[in-house]
Coordinates of C-alpha atoms in Angstrom, one line a residue:
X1 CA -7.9 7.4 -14.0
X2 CA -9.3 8.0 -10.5
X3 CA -6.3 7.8 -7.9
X4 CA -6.2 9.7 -4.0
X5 CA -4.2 12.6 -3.3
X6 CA -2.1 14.3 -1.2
X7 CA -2.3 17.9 -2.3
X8 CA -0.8 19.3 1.2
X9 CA 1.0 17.3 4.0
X10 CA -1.0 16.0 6.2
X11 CA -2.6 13.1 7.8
X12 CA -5.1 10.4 6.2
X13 CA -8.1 12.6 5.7
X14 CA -6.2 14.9 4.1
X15 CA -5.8 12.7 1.7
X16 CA -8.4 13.4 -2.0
X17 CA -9.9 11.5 -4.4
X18 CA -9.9 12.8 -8.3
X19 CA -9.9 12.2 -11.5
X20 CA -6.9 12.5 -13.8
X21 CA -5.8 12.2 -17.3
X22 CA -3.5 9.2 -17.9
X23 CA 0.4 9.9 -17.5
X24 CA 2.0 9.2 -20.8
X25 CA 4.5 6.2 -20.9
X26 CA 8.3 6.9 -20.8
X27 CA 11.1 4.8 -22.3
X28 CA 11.1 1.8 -20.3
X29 CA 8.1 1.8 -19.1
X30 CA 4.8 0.4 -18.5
X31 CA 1.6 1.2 -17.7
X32 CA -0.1 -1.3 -15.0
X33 CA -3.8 -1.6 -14.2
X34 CA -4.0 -1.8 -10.9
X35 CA -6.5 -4.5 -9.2
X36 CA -5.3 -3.8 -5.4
X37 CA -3.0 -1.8 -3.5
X38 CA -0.7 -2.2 0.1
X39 CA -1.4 -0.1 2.7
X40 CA 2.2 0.2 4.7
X41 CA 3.2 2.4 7.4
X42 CA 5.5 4.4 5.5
X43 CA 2.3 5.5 3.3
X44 CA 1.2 7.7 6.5
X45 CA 4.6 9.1 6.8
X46 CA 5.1 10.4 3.4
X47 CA 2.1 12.4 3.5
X48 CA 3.2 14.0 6.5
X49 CA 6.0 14.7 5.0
X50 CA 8.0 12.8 7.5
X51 CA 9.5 10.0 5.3
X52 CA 13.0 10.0 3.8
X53 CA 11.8 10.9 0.5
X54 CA 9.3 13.6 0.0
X55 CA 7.9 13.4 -3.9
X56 CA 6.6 16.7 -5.5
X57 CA 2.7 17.2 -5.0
X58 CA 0.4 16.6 -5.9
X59 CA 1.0 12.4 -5.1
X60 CA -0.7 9.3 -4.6
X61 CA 1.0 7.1 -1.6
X62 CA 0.9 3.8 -2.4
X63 CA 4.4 1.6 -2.4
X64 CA 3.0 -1.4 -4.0
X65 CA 0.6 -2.9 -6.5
X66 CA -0.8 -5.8 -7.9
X67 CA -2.8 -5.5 -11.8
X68 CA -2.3 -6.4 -15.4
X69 CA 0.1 -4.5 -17.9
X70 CA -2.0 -2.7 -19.8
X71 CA 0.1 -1.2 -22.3
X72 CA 4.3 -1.0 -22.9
X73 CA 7.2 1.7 -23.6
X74 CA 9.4 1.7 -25.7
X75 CA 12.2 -0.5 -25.3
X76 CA 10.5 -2.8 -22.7
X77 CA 11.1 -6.5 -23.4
X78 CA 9.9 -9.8 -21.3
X79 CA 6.8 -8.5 -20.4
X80 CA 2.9 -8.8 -22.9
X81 CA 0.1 -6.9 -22.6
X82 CA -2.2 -8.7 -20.2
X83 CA 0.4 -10.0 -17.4
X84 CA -0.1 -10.1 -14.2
X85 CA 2.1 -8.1 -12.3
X86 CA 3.4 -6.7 -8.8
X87 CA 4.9 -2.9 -9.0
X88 CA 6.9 -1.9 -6.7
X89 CA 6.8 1.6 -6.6
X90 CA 7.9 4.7 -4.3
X91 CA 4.6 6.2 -4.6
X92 CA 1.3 6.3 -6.8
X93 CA 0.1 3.3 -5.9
X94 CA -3.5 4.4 -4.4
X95 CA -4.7 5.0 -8.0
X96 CA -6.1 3.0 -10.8
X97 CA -3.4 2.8 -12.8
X98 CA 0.1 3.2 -12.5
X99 CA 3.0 3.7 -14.4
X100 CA 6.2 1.3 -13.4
X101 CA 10.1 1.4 -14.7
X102 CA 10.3 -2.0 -15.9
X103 CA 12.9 -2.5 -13.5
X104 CA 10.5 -2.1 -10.6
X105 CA 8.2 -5.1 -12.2
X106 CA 7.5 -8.6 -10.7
X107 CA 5.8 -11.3 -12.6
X108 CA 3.1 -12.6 -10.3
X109 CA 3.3 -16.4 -9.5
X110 CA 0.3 -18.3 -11.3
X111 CA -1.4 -18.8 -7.9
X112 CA -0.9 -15.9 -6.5
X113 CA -4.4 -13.4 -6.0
X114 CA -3.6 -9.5 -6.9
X115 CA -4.6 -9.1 -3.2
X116 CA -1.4 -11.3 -2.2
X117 CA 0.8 -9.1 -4.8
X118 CA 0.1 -5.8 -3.6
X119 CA 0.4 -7.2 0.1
X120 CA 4.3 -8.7 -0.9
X121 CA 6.4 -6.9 -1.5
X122 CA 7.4 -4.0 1.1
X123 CA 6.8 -6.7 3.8
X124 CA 8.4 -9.7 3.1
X125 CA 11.3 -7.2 0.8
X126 CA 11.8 -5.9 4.1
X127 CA 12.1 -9.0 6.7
X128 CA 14.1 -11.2 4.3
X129 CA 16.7 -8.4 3.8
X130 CA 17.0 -8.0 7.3
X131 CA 17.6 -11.7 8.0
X132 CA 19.5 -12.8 5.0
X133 CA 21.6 -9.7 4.5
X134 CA 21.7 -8.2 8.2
X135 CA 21.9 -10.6 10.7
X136 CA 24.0 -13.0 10.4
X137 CA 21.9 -15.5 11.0
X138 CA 22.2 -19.3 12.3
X139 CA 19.8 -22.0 12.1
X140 CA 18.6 -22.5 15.3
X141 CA 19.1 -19.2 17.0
X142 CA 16.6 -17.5 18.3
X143 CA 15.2 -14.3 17.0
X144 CA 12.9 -12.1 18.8
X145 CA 10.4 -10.0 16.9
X146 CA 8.5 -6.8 18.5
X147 CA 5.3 -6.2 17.0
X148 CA 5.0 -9.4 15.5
X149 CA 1.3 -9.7 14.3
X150 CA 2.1 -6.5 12.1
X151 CA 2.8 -6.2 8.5
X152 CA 6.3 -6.4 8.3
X153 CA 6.2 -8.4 11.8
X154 CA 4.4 -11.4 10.7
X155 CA 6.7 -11.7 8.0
X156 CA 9.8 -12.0 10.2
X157 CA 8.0 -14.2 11.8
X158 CA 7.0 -16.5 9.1
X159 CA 10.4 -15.9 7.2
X160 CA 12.5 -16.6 10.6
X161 CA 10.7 -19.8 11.2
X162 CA 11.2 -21.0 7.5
X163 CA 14.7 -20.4 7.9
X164 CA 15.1 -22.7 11.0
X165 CA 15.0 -19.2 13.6
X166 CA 13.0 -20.0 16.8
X167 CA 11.1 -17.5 16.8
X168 CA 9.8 -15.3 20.2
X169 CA 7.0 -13.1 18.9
X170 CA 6.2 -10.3 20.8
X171 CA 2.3 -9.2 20.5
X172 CA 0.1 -7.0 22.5
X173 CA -2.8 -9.3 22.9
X174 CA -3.6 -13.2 22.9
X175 CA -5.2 -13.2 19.9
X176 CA -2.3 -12.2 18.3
X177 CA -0.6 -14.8 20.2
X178 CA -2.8 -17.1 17.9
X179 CA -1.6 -15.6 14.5
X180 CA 1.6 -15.5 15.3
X181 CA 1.7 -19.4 16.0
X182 CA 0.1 -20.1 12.9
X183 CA 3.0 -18.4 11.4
X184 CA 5.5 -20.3 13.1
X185 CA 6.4 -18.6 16.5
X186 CA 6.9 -20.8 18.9
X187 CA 7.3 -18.2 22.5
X188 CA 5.6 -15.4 23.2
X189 CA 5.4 -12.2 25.2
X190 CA 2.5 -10.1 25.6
X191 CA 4.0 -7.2 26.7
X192 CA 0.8 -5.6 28.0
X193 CA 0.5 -8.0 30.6
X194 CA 4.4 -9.1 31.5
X195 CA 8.0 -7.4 31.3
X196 CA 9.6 -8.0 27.8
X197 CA 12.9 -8.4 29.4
X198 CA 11.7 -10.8 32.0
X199 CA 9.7 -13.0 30.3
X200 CA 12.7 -13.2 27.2
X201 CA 15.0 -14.4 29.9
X202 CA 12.9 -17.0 31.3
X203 CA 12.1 -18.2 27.9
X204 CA 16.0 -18.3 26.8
X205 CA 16.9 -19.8 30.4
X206 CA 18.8 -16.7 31.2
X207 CA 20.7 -16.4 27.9
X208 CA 18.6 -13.6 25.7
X209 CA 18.2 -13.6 22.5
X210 CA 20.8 -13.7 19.3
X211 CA 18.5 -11.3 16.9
X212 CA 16.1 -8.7 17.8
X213 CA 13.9 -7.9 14.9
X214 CA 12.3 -4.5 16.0
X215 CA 10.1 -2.1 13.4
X216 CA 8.4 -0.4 16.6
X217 CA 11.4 1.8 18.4
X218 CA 10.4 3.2 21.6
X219 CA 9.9 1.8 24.6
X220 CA 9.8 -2.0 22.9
X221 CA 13.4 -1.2 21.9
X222 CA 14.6 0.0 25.0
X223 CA 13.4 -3.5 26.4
X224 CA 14.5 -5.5 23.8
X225 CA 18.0 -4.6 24.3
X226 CA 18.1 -5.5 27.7
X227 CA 17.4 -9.1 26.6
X228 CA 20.2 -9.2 24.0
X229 CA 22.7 -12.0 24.4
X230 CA 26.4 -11.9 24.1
X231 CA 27.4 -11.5 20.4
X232 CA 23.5 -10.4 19.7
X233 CA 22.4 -8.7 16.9
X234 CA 19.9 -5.6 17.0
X235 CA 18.1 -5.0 13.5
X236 CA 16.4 -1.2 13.5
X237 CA 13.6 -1.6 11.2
X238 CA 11.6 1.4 11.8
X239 CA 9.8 3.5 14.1
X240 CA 6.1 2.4 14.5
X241 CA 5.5 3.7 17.9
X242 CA 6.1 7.1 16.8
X243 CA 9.3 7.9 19.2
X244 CA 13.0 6.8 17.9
X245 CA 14.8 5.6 20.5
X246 CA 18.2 6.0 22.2
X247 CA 20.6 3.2 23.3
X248 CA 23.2 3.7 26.2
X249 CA 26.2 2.6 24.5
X250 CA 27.1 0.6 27.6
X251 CA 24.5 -1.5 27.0
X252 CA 26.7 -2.4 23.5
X253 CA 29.9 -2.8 25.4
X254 CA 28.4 -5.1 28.0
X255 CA 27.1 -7.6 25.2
X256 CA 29.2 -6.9 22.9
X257 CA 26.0 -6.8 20.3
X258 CA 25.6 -4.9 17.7
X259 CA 22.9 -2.7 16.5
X260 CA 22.5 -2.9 12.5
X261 CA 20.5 -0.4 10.4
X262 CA 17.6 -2.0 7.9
X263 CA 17.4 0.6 5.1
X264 CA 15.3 -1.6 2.6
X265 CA 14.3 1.0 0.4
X266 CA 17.6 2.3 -0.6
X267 CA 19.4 -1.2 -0.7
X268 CA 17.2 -2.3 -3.1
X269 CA 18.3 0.8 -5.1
X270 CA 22.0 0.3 -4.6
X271 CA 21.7 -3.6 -5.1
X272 CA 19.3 -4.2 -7.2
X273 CA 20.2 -7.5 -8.9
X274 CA 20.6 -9.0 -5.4
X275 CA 17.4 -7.3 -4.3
X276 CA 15.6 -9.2 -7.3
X277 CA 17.4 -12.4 -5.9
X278 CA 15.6 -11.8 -2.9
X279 CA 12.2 -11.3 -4.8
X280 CA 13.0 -14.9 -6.9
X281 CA 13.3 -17.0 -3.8
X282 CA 10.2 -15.3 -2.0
X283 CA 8.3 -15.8 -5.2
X284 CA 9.5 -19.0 -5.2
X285 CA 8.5 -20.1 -1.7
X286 CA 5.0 -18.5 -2.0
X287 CA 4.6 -20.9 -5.5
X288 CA 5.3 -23.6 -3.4
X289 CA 2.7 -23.0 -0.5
X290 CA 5.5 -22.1 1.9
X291 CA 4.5 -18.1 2.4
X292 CA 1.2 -16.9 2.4
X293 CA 0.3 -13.1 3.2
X294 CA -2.1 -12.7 6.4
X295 CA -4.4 -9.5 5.2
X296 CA -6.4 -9.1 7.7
X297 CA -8.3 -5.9 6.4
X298 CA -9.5 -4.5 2.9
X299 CA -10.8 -1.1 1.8
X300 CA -12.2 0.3 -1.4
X301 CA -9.8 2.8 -3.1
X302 CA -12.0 5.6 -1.6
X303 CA -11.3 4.5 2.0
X304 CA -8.0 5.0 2.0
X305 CA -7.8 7.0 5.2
X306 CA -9.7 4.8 7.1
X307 CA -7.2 2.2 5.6
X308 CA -4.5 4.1 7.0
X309 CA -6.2 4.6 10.3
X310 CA -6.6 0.8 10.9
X311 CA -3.0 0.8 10.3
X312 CA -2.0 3.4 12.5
X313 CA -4.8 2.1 15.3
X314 CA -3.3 -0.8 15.3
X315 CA -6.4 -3.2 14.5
X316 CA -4.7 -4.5 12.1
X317 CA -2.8 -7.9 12.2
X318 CA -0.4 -8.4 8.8
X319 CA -1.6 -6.7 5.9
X320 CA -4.3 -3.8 5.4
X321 CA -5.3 -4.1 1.1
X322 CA -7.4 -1.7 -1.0
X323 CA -9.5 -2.9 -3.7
X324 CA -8.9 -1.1 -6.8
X325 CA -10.6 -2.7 -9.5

């Protein structure tokens, strides 16, 4: 199997391609072919050695993956050789194959493209947790996103919208205005050209906004929460801009808001039969036409740095891919 590696921390370059012997299957396991992988911000961070978890090296990042089962452990049962699969996986996903707890396993829909698997799953995971289980949410409040054309941006977008949100996006550019409307934002801000906070009240006629959606942190947080309404809820998503921000807690007191951590990775390990409830109605909705990935870039497995570079460049709108096989 041929699979990239991170043999010291460091960023994408560092960052090896080799070849290595398969890893034998383990009870409950089974080994997946992979056809295309997800590139997601938190691959550049566990490299670094700046992510939560920090896996033994030599590793392959890689969260997520799209392939056929190519062979099963022992004791695995509702899954045949030949499947089509998504894996979702902490790490080892920039390789050819991969070897998945059952557990971790996701039929793919009959219409959905390996590309679209591997491009699921951390994303929309991610945004639905965050509005289903975080924010309280009611139809027909509005919800601002910060960088909205990204990966797991869009996807708040496009989820919020679907659940009856009206969605603000907040984008850097006018042509990510455009992909953000196809996804079903309705307002905008570019904040390159206008205030956050000043253009969120004039949209909400002075009001704010009831959810702020923010994966970036720095200074898009700090003017995010100055547009919070009363009773408004402040998801912290992650940290995209590189510096974690700070929030005065009179800012709190005067809107009486609240500021509500969005830890996907380890709720889906501490819930993981309402995680996979989650994954039923996405899969669902994406059968049905009703969510469709935006990948916007795709690299062969050998690229993978300048995978992660578009990533962390931000050329990127929604999802960056690599082809596997």
């Amino acid at each position: 199997m041929r699979a990239m590696l991170s043999e010291t921390p460091g960023g994408p370059e560092s960052l090896k391609l080799v070849e290595l012997p398969s890893q034998p299957l383990g009870k409950g396991q089974v080994r997946v072919a992979v056809r295309a992988a997800g590139v997601n911000f938190p691959d550049t961070l566990i490299i670094a050695d700046k992510y939560q978890f920090k896996p033994p090296r030599p590793f392959a990042p890689g969260h997520e993956i799209g392939g056929d089962v190519t062979e099963l452990g022992e004791g695995v049962t509702g899954y045949t050789v030949g499947d089509r699969v998504i894996g979702m996986i902490g790490h080892g996903g920039y390789a050819s194959e991969a070897v998945v707890d059952q557990r971790d396993l996701l039929k793919m829909p009959a219409n959905m493209s390996y590309e679209d698997g591997a491009a699921f799953t951390m994303t929309y995971g991610t945004s639905y947790y965050a509005l289903k289980q975080r924010s309280s949410y009611k139809p027909g409040e509005t919800l601002l996103v910060t960088g909205a054309s990204g990966g797991v941006g869009l996807t708040a977008v496009e989820l919020g919208a679907l659940m009856g949100l009206k969605v603000i996006a907040a984008v850097g550019s006018d042509e990510k205005m455009e992909i953000c409307r196809k996804y079903g934002a309705t307002l905008f801000v570019n904040y390159n050209k206008e205030k956050m906070r000043d253009k969120v009240k004039e949209l909400t006629a002075g009001n704010g906004v009831d959810i702020v959606y923010d994966a970036v942190g720095g200074d898009a947080f700090d003017e995010s929460v100055r547009c919070i309404a009363w009773y408004g809820r402040i998801l912290v998503v992650g940290f995209a801009a590189g510096r974690i921000p700070s929030l005065p807690a009179n800012l709190a007191l005067l809107k009486s808001c609240d500021v509500r951590g969005v830890f996907y990775g380890a709720w889906r390990g501490r819930e993981p039969a309402e995680a996979r409830q989650n994954f039923e109605e996405l899969l669902a909705w994406y059968g049905e036409g009703r969510l469709k990935p935006h990948v916007s870039m795709r690299f062969p497995l050998e690229k993978s740095a300048e995978a992660m570079n578009a990533l962390l460049s931000r050329k990127a709108t929604g999802k960056v891919v690599l082809i596997v096989a």
